[in-house]
Amino acid sequence: MEHKKETHQFKTEVKQFMHLIINSLYSNKEIFLRELISNASDAIDRLSFKAQTDAKLLEEGAEFKIKITPDKTAKTLTLSDNGIGMTHDEVVENIGTIAKSGTAAFMQAMEKSKNQNTLAPELIGQFGVGFYSAFIVADKITIITRPAGEATATKWESTGDGEYTIEPAEKASRGTDIILTLKPVEKDEQDFTEEWTLRHVVKKHSDFVNYPVVMDVEQIDTETDENGKPILDKDGKPIKKAPVIREETLNSMKAIWAKDKKDVTEEEYKDFYSHISHDWNPPLTQFHWKLEGVTEYNALLYIPSQAPFDLFMPERKHGVQLYCRRVFIMDDCKELMPAYLRFIKGVVDAPDLNLNISREILQQDALVRNIHKNLVKKILDALEHLPLEDYEKFYNEFGAVLKEGLHSDWANRDKLAKLARFKTTTSEGKWTSLQDYVTRMKPDQNEIYYMTGDSLNAIINSPHLETLKEKDYEVLLMTDPVDEFVIQALPEFEKKKFKSAEKGDLDIDKVDETKKAAYSSLFEKIKSLLEDQVKEVKPSSHLRDSVSCLSGDTYDVSAYMEKLLKASGQSMPESKRILELNITHPVMEKIQSIFEKNQDDAALKDYSLLLYDLALVGEGGKIENPARFSRLIGELMAKAMG
Ligand code: ADP
């Protein structure tokens, strides 16, 4: 085969990223080892999963391990795994770029954290700094990798300064060797060729890794007699054998989910969480269940204390791993957890699972379906019983995701409605449950009022709420995009119907019929003048202080929904809205008198447009012609001031 060495440039974002992590992690160098071990363990997971349907991949053996080999003289540290390995193209694809979805979000998060050079460790933890962190300790990194089931290997090499080379290579066994040529060790720094340091770091960060992390260590045994007792020399000291080299497993691989709750310490729960989640913050809480009976499983699940940056990205991985009798089956097991619980991380171990189950048939598996159902129920119950303070923390981070369930999980809708929290016109920025809202309803109030919009500020001051505020009716303020769907899925709560404060009539105070009749020809006129803007002009039941607002019919999409749909690129039929005018407002009386004097007065057109623009401004919308708006206001001010 032609031996070709290619030189490639790193993508710009890789260079930036590398610079950043090297500068921000130098006080926490050791985590590079955790990252490399975790990559190795993932590579083995992937191989063992693939081998379930293609046994040939394991022809070199199924004894998985990750080996650490320090070399004090050469000043290198080598990490070898017998996992899935990479092809030439995979190396280019995976090592020269940063996981696509992460990059943008990462850079954004960077912008936010003002101090450009020191990223908070928690922040980095969320992104999984991965392979590149090895450049914190290495001057040069060499990767030699051979995919399972293939003969050709690939060698990748870089000094981390913007370029890497890649060429064909020889490798005797499948998997990946990562050879770090270490930087000189400064005084008081960790030496990653020291046995003690490596032991300590593996124990600290990678103890729960599922495969043995091994290292050759020198052991000196003592001579023993046939009963296994040490033979003593003439001074009574044990006689030592010549030193031998043995491979020692450094990690405990303890499957704590399989233990009894009482045998696991808080510390172990936390460590296990940071191991599976790569999140350095402690979890908010954990659930550890052992289910026996028809549906048997162990689950150790965590709620993170912070929402990850990619919670709303469609390609986001789920956080639940599936095991069968401590054998890893798969990561990212969507079938166990509905999308609206995708923030949950942890492990589910189902002893009765078919080991050869594939992702494709997982969904049809009756056992998996039962576990799914059972877990959802248990999680929702557990959430209901969280201490108030924890629940609020949880809701701040994940409430918007949980609410998606109202729309997608009909079987648990009542439970989810109880768990939902909203801010309201009277809650002063605090969360309230629907239950509490209902108990606070006024004696003459029949419906639960809500309003949707993209910020609390915009809706809390909306003219649509004037009548309701005057009546002292509380209004739910819904500002999450998902709320639009939530409300469609939730027609009522405890027999109280939900009613939009913005769409349709409020049916609370009937508009004065004689007054309405008196205004009807003026309204016809305004409607004809605003033909392009609105579909109807009518007296308002919403307004008290403002003169105009826009509303929809009860079954129209709300203004916010329209904005959302447009933002997501969906084409929307231009839907015209209703202009509501406040016939108790002095301005309307003035316009009425102009109209009575001369039905064709040119000022009527200007005032109609102004009423429309004022309504738009009132709901925080954009007016079509700001120049005209400010000219008209200017003229009016001049007149008013004489
Ligand atoms: P991450 O692990 O967060 O995806 P990394 O930069 O650590 O990011 O690794 C990038 C990719 O390179 C991995 O997703 C994986 O596909 C590949 N990779 C890294 N290390 C190994 C390995 N030891 N064996 C096989 N593939 C690997």
XYZ file of C-alpha atoms and ligand atoms in Angstrom:
669
model
C 0.000 0.000 0.000
C 1.158 3.476 -0.787
C 2.572 5.141 2.288
C 1.309 8.653 2.363
C 1.825 11.145 5.123
C -0.622 14.018 5.101
C -0.458 17.259 7.021
C -3.712 18.860 8.105
C -4.638 22.081 9.840
C -6.853 22.082 12.882
C -10.120 23.901 12.454
C -9.987 27.424 13.881
C -12.393 26.585 16.659
C -10.186 23.681 17.723
C -7.243 26.042 18.068
C -9.287 28.494 20.106
C -10.682 25.706 22.210
C -7.282 24.209 22.859
C -5.821 27.532 23.860
C -8.669 28.061 26.225
C -8.652 24.765 28.030
C -4.896 24.677 28.316
C -4.971 28.074 29.969
C -7.907 27.417 32.220
C -7.096 23.912 33.368
C -3.470 24.211 34.291
C -4.329 24.098 37.972
C -6.331 20.950 37.382
C -4.109 19.105 34.971
C -4.925 15.602 36.133
C -8.378 15.558 34.586
C -6.814 14.829 31.190
C -6.405 11.244 32.386
C -10.066 10.937 33.240
C -10.959 12.244 29.784
C -8.699 9.782 27.990
C -9.884 6.869 30.125
C -13.459 7.824 29.484
C -12.844 7.955 25.721
C -11.232 4.520 25.965
C -14.154 3.175 27.945
C -16.603 4.612 25.393
C -14.620 2.959 22.616
C -14.959 -0.396 24.395
C -18.655 0.176 25.036
C -19.166 0.829 21.358
C -17.277 -2.282 20.365
C -19.126 -4.493 22.820
C -22.414 -3.122 21.572
C -21.540 -3.625 17.921
C -20.247 -7.102 18.634
C -23.658 -8.175 19.856
C -24.705 -8.370 16.230
C -21.274 -9.040 14.711
C -19.321 -11.503 16.858
C -16.386 -11.515 14.406
C -15.336 -8.136 15.768
C -14.192 -9.862 18.933
C -12.027 -12.504 17.275
C -9.016 -11.086 19.139
C -10.804 -11.760 22.411
C -13.405 -10.192 24.647
C -11.219 -9.428 27.603
C -11.590 -5.682 27.582
C -9.153 -3.427 29.322
C -7.538 -0.034 29.397
C -3.834 -0.023 30.067
C -1.698 2.818 31.357
C 2.021 2.578 30.647
C 4.325 5.220 32.070
C 7.916 5.392 30.856
C 10.149 7.386 33.144
C 13.159 7.411 30.829
C 11.380 8.343 27.640
C 9.062 10.681 29.616
C 5.978 9.272 27.951
C 2.631 8.050 29.150
C 0.702 5.640 26.947
C -2.979 4.836 27.224
C -4.080 1.743 25.339
C -7.543 0.370 24.884
C -8.800 -2.647 22.983
C -12.001 -0.912 21.962
C -13.455 -0.160 18.584
C -10.535 1.873 17.162
C -10.795 4.415 14.353
C -10.336 4.406 10.592
C -8.259 7.086 8.869
C -11.386 9.083 8.082
C -12.754 8.750 11.582
C -9.515 10.089 13.005
C -9.725 13.138 10.742
C -13.390 13.577 11.518
C -13.203 13.069 15.289
C -9.868 14.454 16.319
C -9.522 17.479 14.044
C -12.872 19.026 14.914
C -14.982 19.634 17.951
C -18.330 17.898 18.378
C -20.344 20.106 16.096
C -23.314 20.924 18.277
C -21.137 21.781 21.215
C -18.862 24.322 19.602
C -21.246 27.190 19.113
C -22.829 26.739 22.494
C -19.452 26.496 24.081
C -18.233 29.690 22.504
C -21.414 31.428 23.608
C -20.968 30.257 27.160
C -17.433 31.591 26.931
C -18.671 35.001 25.872
C -20.877 35.015 28.889
C -18.216 34.095 31.387
C -16.576 37.462 31.332
C -13.117 36.468 32.318
C -11.782 35.247 29.009
C -8.896 33.174 30.214
C -10.232 31.256 33.141
C -13.212 29.110 32.506
C -14.960 27.958 35.620
C -14.296 24.237 36.019
C -18.045 23.580 36.265
C -18.503 25.094 32.850
C -15.823 22.998 31.251
C -17.173 19.937 32.988
C -20.421 20.352 31.093
C -18.743 20.380 27.750
C -16.443 17.447 28.290
C -13.080 18.872 27.281
C -12.175 15.471 25.936
C -9.098 14.507 24.067
C -7.588 17.975 23.674
C -7.067 18.316 27.419
C -4.080 15.998 27.007
C -2.164 18.940 25.535
C -2.131 20.399 29.040
C 0.508 17.873 29.998
C 1.895 16.778 26.630
C 4.184 18.486 24.145
C 3.309 15.938 21.537
C 0.504 13.413 21.168
C 0.672 10.350 18.978
C -2.370 8.218 18.298
C -2.040 4.783 16.767
C -5.374 3.189 16.135
C -6.782 0.168 14.348
C -10.495 -0.508 13.976
C -11.793 -3.851 15.226
C -12.127 -6.254 12.321
C -9.778 -4.333 10.022
C -6.131 -4.752 9.129
C -4.912 -1.189 8.550
C -3.940 1.113 11.316
C -3.546 4.884 11.293
C -1.050 7.104 13.024
C -1.944 10.650 13.991
C 0.523 13.053 15.502
C 0.494 16.648 16.645
C 2.368 19.048 18.844
C -0.835 20.987 19.378
C 0.344 24.051 17.494
C -2.232 24.098 14.740
C -1.184 21.163 12.580
C -1.297 17.425 12.697
C 0.028 14.672 10.478
C -1.679 11.464 9.600
C -0.284 8.350 7.923
C -0.818 4.610 7.667
C 0.772 2.546 10.425
C 1.212 -0.917 11.878
C -0.590 -2.087 14.965
C -0.659 -5.652 16.238
C -4.009 -5.562 17.995
C -7.294 -3.718 17.617
C -7.959 -0.496 19.509
C -6.178 2.728 20.207
C -2.859 3.738 21.752
C -2.491 7.331 22.826
C 1.117 8.199 23.470
C 1.749 11.422 25.333
C 5.236 12.898 25.228
C 5.085 14.722 28.524
C 6.143 18.285 29.153
C 8.986 18.732 31.618
C 7.665 18.532 35.175
C 8.074 21.758 37.116
C 8.853 21.804 40.803
C 5.868 20.741 42.990
C 3.947 19.504 39.992
C 2.468 16.073 39.509
C 4.642 13.666 37.574
C 2.430 11.476 35.427
C 5.072 8.799 35.140
C 4.922 8.221 38.908
C 3.081 5.083 39.894
C 1.581 6.703 42.974
C 0.258 9.710 41.044
C -1.376 7.542 38.425
C -2.966 5.271 41.019
C -4.296 8.246 42.880
C -5.730 9.999 39.823
C -7.393 6.857 38.450
C -8.958 6.119 41.818
C -10.168 9.672 42.178
C -11.712 10.224 38.764
C -12.200 6.853 37.126
C -12.971 4.393 39.880
C -16.364 3.402 38.460
C -15.218 2.914 34.910
C -16.665 -0.348 33.851
C -13.518 -1.923 32.500
C -10.288 -2.627 34.321
C -7.816 0.212 34.141
C -4.553 -1.640 34.544
C -0.913 -0.778 34.979
C 2.227 -2.901 35.220
C 3.635 -2.549 38.678
C 6.666 -4.042 40.290
C 5.754 -6.363 43.108
C 8.008 -8.010 45.605
C 6.480 -11.129 47.091
C 7.714 -13.051 50.077
C 8.656 -16.721 50.089
C 5.919 -18.900 51.545
C 5.772 -22.472 52.762
C 3.260 -25.072 51.554
C 0.636 -23.634 53.936
C 1.029 -20.144 52.515
C 2.840 -18.847 55.588
C 5.813 -16.513 55.075
C 9.219 -18.123 55.516
C 11.365 -16.079 57.869
C 15.110 -15.519 57.745
C 17.403 -15.863 60.734
C 16.484 -12.364 61.955
C 12.779 -13.241 61.852
C 12.059 -11.136 58.766
C 10.123 -12.529 55.774
C 12.339 -13.631 52.918
C 11.671 -11.592 49.778
C 11.504 -12.989 46.258
C 13.075 -11.281 43.290
C 10.818 -8.440 42.045
C 8.251 -9.362 39.400
C 6.135 -7.204 37.155
C 2.370 -7.729 37.437
C -0.556 -6.085 35.867
C -2.655 -4.511 38.574
C -6.191 -3.202 38.243
C -6.365 0.304 39.656
C -10.104 0.943 39.687
C -12.772 -0.811 41.711
C -15.451 -0.915 38.957
C -17.998 -0.972 41.743
C -21.493 -1.090 40.376
C -23.045 0.879 43.201
C -26.472 0.762 41.615
C -26.547 -2.968 42.338
C -25.907 -2.420 46.037
C -28.376 -1.742 48.798
C -28.986 1.900 49.564
C -27.696 1.471 53.071
C -24.345 0.236 51.778
C -23.667 3.293 49.629
C -22.295 6.506 51.101
C -23.299 9.999 49.949
C -19.718 10.429 48.771
C -19.966 7.341 46.569
C -23.247 8.569 45.086
C -21.646 11.892 44.229
C -18.527 10.326 42.771
C -20.562 8.001 40.648
C -22.620 10.912 39.387
C -19.589 12.887 38.297
C -18.247 9.758 36.688
C -21.283 9.099 34.515
C -22.265 12.686 33.857
C -18.916 14.458 33.517
C -20.594 17.172 35.521
C -18.409 18.480 38.292
C -21.246 20.036 40.224
C -22.912 17.765 42.744
C -26.330 16.510 41.624
C -29.468 18.097 43.037
C -30.738 14.743 44.194
C -30.667 11.063 43.392
C -33.141 8.220 43.314
C -31.961 4.709 43.983
C -34.532 2.013 43.424
C -34.487 -1.747 43.460
C -37.636 -3.125 41.954
C -38.602 -6.732 42.399
C -41.508 -8.697 41.062
C -42.759 -8.899 37.498
C -40.681 -5.986 36.302
C -37.340 -6.339 37.950
C -34.684 -3.676 37.720
C -32.220 -1.521 39.622
C -32.083 2.148 38.889
C -29.774 4.835 40.136
C -30.935 8.114 38.676
C -29.829 11.672 39.247
C -31.234 15.118 38.719
C -28.374 17.490 37.881
C -28.226 20.768 39.751
C -27.819 22.734 36.528
C -29.394 22.418 33.132
C -26.824 21.481 30.487
C -26.264 23.933 27.650
C -27.749 21.615 25.047
C -30.981 20.705 26.809
C -33.046 22.002 23.917
C -30.883 20.786 21.079
C -32.574 18.032 19.136
C -29.422 15.906 18.852
C -28.857 15.970 22.581
C -28.122 12.602 24.111
C -30.254 11.207 26.879
C -28.470 10.496 30.081
C -29.550 6.979 30.950
C -27.354 3.958 30.437
C -28.785 0.495 30.192
C -27.097 -2.491 31.785
C -27.974 -6.109 32.129
C -26.493 -7.775 35.188
C -23.737 -5.168 35.255
C -22.915 -5.716 31.587
C -23.138 -2.513 29.630
C -25.790 -2.637 26.918
C -26.026 0.926 25.736
C -25.681 4.578 26.409
C -28.217 7.237 25.633
C -31.132 4.861 26.080
C -34.075 6.911 24.835
C -36.445 3.991 25.192
C -36.259 4.078 28.981
C -37.138 7.688 29.470
C -39.587 10.013 27.753
C -38.096 13.094 26.091
C -39.507 15.352 28.759
C -37.331 13.607 31.361
C -34.213 13.787 29.210
C -32.316 15.704 31.888
C -32.224 12.626 34.139
C -28.880 10.869 34.265
C -28.026 7.484 35.607
C -28.068 3.770 35.179
C -30.801 1.197 34.794
C -29.859 -2.446 35.190
C -32.458 -4.972 34.102
C -31.377 -8.537 34.874
C -34.013 -10.170 32.674
C -33.147 -8.252 29.570
C -32.120 -10.131 26.486
C -28.395 -9.428 26.197
C -28.512 -9.447 22.444
C -31.187 -6.848 22.242
C -30.565 -4.221 19.596
C -31.537 -0.600 19.599
C -34.044 -1.230 16.828
C -36.160 -3.710 18.736
C -35.711 -2.148 22.144
C -38.846 -0.130 21.771
C -40.997 -3.174 21.184
C -39.547 -5.080 24.080
C -42.280 -5.594 26.651
C -39.870 -5.523 29.558
C -38.309 -2.269 28.429
C -41.756 -0.775 27.985
C -42.742 -1.812 31.491
C -39.599 -0.385 32.982
C -40.212 2.852 31.111
C -43.737 3.120 32.439
C -42.748 2.224 35.928
C -39.798 4.599 36.014
C -41.844 7.551 34.799
C -44.389 6.951 37.503
C -41.743 6.653 40.184
C -39.895 9.740 39.023
C -43.047 11.869 38.936
C -43.977 10.665 42.428
C -40.493 11.401 43.670
C -40.623 14.895 42.185
C -43.915 15.512 43.921
C -42.291 14.641 47.211
C -39.114 16.670 46.842
C -38.655 19.263 49.583
C -40.057 22.588 48.410
C -36.687 24.279 48.153
C -35.233 21.499 46.017
C -38.317 21.393 43.865
C -38.005 25.076 43.094
C -34.354 24.685 42.198
C -35.307 21.782 40.013
C -38.132 23.697 38.391
C -35.966 26.701 37.605
C -33.609 24.468 35.679
C -35.874 21.862 34.138
C -39.464 23.070 34.459
C -39.696 24.040 30.824
C -38.703 20.519 29.823
C -40.984 18.775 32.285
C -43.967 20.722 30.953
C -43.422 19.219 27.519
C -44.879 16.090 29.074
C -48.284 17.709 29.401
C -48.401 17.780 25.658
C -46.843 14.383 24.975
C -47.706 12.065 27.863
C -51.463 11.894 28.190
C -51.385 9.032 30.633
C -49.572 11.162 33.198
C -51.215 14.470 32.399
C -52.902 14.934 35.760
C -49.700 14.255 37.649
C -47.777 16.627 35.412
C -50.414 19.344 35.790
C -49.897 19.117 39.535
C -46.145 19.416 39.088
C -46.327 22.406 36.749
C -45.520 25.824 38.184
C -46.247 29.252 36.802
C -45.531 32.847 37.600
C -48.596 35.051 37.836
C -49.654 38.671 37.985
C -49.722 38.479 41.782
C -46.993 35.942 42.589
C -44.232 38.555 42.595
C -41.837 36.518 40.530
C -42.382 33.304 42.516
C -43.681 30.002 41.216
C -47.198 28.933 41.976
C -48.991 25.666 41.340
C -52.357 25.427 39.630
C -53.685 23.970 42.829
C -52.755 27.115 44.724
C -54.083 29.337 41.963
C -57.460 27.646 42.178
C -57.683 28.080 45.938
C -56.974 31.787 45.470
C -59.633 32.321 42.803
C -62.166 35.052 43.569
C -65.692 33.863 44.501
C -67.138 35.229 41.242
C -64.246 33.962 39.092
C -65.032 30.923 36.981
C -61.998 30.459 34.816
C -58.220 30.238 35.087
C -56.808 33.175 33.160
C -53.509 32.999 31.341
C -51.488 35.011 28.920
C -48.541 33.907 26.782
C -45.623 36.021 25.643
C -41.876 36.045 25.423
C -41.047 37.979 28.545
C -42.657 38.469 31.929
C -42.178 42.192 31.651
C -43.970 42.508 28.354
C -47.006 40.540 29.436
C -47.343 41.761 32.971
C -47.802 45.301 31.636
C -49.975 44.292 28.726
C -53.139 46.363 28.244
C -55.041 43.094 27.786
C -54.808 42.526 31.517
C -56.284 45.849 32.608
C -59.818 44.637 33.295
C -58.602 41.487 34.990
C -56.259 43.437 37.212
C -59.033 45.785 38.175
C -61.178 42.811 39.178
C -58.206 41.421 41.085
C -58.254 38.206 39.086
C -54.883 36.480 39.003
C -53.445 35.709 35.568
C -50.880 33.002 34.788
C -47.969 34.495 32.879
C -46.589 31.970 30.444
C -43.256 32.759 28.913
C -41.826 29.407 27.868
C -42.256 28.535 24.199
C -43.672 25.184 25.288
C -46.494 26.890 27.206
C -48.437 27.388 23.989
C -48.591 23.633 23.581
C -49.155 23.049 27.265
C -52.261 25.144 27.231
C -53.650 23.372 24.208
C -53.180 20.078 26.000
C -54.693 21.313 29.245
C -58.237 22.441 28.663
C -59.039 22.461 32.382
C -57.716 21.910 35.859
C -60.010 20.758 38.675
C -62.989 21.478 36.425
C -61.904 25.092 35.902
C -61.400 25.976 32.270
C -58.368 27.868 31.055
C -59.143 31.147 29.398
C -56.823 33.337 27.372
C -56.649 36.894 28.649
C -55.826 37.983 25.150
C -58.059 36.032 22.825
C -61.799 36.360 22.563
C -64.064 38.284 24.924
C -63.596 38.055 28.629
C -67.319 37.670 29.342
C -66.915 39.301 32.690
C -68.219 42.819 32.415
C -70.615 43.165 29.550
C -69.897 46.177 27.394
C -72.620 48.830 27.702
C -74.995 48.041 24.803
C -76.334 51.579 24.139
C -72.817 52.991 24.080
C -71.778 50.210 21.758
C -74.606 51.067 19.363
C -73.631 54.731 19.410
C -70.137 53.854 18.280
C -71.073 51.324 15.622
C -70.823 53.582 12.550
C -67.501 55.042 13.708
C -66.192 51.499 14.166
C -67.337 50.597 10.646
C -65.444 53.607 9.384
C -62.259 52.711 11.279
C -62.504 49.190 9.998
C -62.650 50.400 6.407
C -59.671 52.680 7.011
C -57.627 49.828 8.509
C -58.686 47.199 6.013
C -55.088 46.072 5.450
C -54.288 45.759 9.120
C -57.232 44.272 10.997
C -60.180 41.987 10.383
C -62.522 43.545 12.886
C -62.909 46.587 15.125
C -64.880 46.163 18.313
C -65.443 47.607 21.789
C -63.051 46.055 24.267
C -63.794 44.030 27.359
C -60.093 43.929 28.261
C -59.175 47.596 28.551
C -59.431 50.080 31.398
C -56.673 52.724 31.024
C -55.379 52.100 27.529
C -57.306 53.144 24.476
C -56.612 50.191 22.190
C -55.272 46.675 22.000
C -55.161 43.812 19.519
C -56.682 40.427 20.142
C -57.494 37.189 18.420
C -60.591 35.068 18.176
C -60.784 32.356 20.800
C -59.405 29.814 18.346
C -56.810 31.998 16.663
C -53.146 31.438 17.402
C -51.848 33.902 19.958
C -49.497 36.729 19.018
C -46.657 34.891 20.740
C -47.385 31.614 18.985
C -47.361 33.431 15.680
C -43.968 34.901 16.513
C -42.670 31.472 17.523
C -43.868 29.778 14.382
C -42.377 32.492 12.218
C -39.090 32.250 14.108
C -38.972 28.511 13.500
C -39.282 29.107 9.781
C -42.865 27.888 9.374
C -44.892 29.828 6.914
C -47.925 31.340 8.523
C -50.956 32.588 6.689
C -51.029 36.316 7.432
C -53.689 36.309 10.078
C -55.304 39.627 10.758
C -56.260 40.414 14.286
C -59.059 42.296 15.976
C -58.602 45.922 17.017
C -60.270 46.448 20.363
C -61.085 49.999 21.387
C -61.890 51.280 24.830
C -65.200 53.159 24.506
C -64.921 54.541 27.998
C -61.721 56.361 27.064
C -61.915 60.179 26.445
C -59.917 59.823 23.221
C -62.698 57.751 21.708
C -65.229 60.434 22.590
C -63.111 63.042 20.772
C -62.758 60.897 17.678
C -66.496 60.244 17.770
C -67.226 63.973 17.748
C -64.886 64.587 14.790
C -66.666 61.764 12.987
C -70.092 63.218 13.772
C -69.061 66.583 12.312
C -67.525 65.226 9.142
C -67.513 61.542 8.281
C -64.747 62.105 5.723
C -62.406 64.166 7.863
C -58.825 63.271 6.799
C -57.741 63.189 10.443
C -59.795 60.018 10.933
C -57.352 58.008 8.841
C -54.414 59.280 10.888
C -56.157 58.565 14.183
C -57.158 55.085 13.096
C -53.570 54.266 12.198
C -52.459 55.738 15.480
C -54.920 53.599 17.456
C -53.574 50.565 15.661
C -49.941 51.519 16.259
C -50.632 52.211 19.944
C -52.110 48.750 20.294
C -48.978 47.240 18.743
C -46.674 49.273 20.954
C -48.700 48.231 24.000
C -47.987 44.552 23.419
C -44.305 45.143 22.682
C -44.735 44.565 18.944
C -43.060 46.318 16.059
C -44.900 49.094 14.272
C -44.800 49.139 10.503
C -44.029 52.773 9.999
C -42.265 54.293 12.998
C -41.633 57.570 11.150
C -45.327 58.138 10.588
C -46.035 57.207 14.168
C -43.630 59.752 15.604
C -44.800 62.466 13.189
C -48.441 61.979 14.241
C -47.568 61.956 17.924
C -45.508 65.117 17.431
C -48.411 66.892 15.739
C -50.803 65.847 18.485
C -48.460 67.057 21.192
C -48.064 70.393 19.478
C -51.850 70.766 19.284
C -52.393 69.701 22.873
C -49.825 72.171 24.141
C -51.477 74.935 22.139
P -15.853 13.475 23.073
O -15.289 12.266 23.754
O -16.448 14.463 24.015
O -16.707 13.162 21.897
P -13.100 13.893 22.325
O -12.418 15.084 21.750
O -12.548 13.377 23.594
O -14.605 14.285 22.456
O -13.057 12.748 21.274
C -13.554 12.966 19.996
C -13.947 11.666 19.362
O -12.805 10.898 19.011
C -14.777 10.745 20.214
O -16.142 11.102 20.198
C -14.510 9.407 19.548
O -15.340 9.240 18.408
C -13.081 9.533 19.085
N -12.170 8.911 20.044
C -11.467 9.516 21.022
N -10.727 8.632 21.711
C -10.975 7.417 21.174
C -10.533 6.068 21.439
N -9.693 5.793 22.446
N -11.005 5.076 20.658
C -11.876 5.335 19.647
N -12.333 6.564 19.348
C -11.894 7.595 20.097
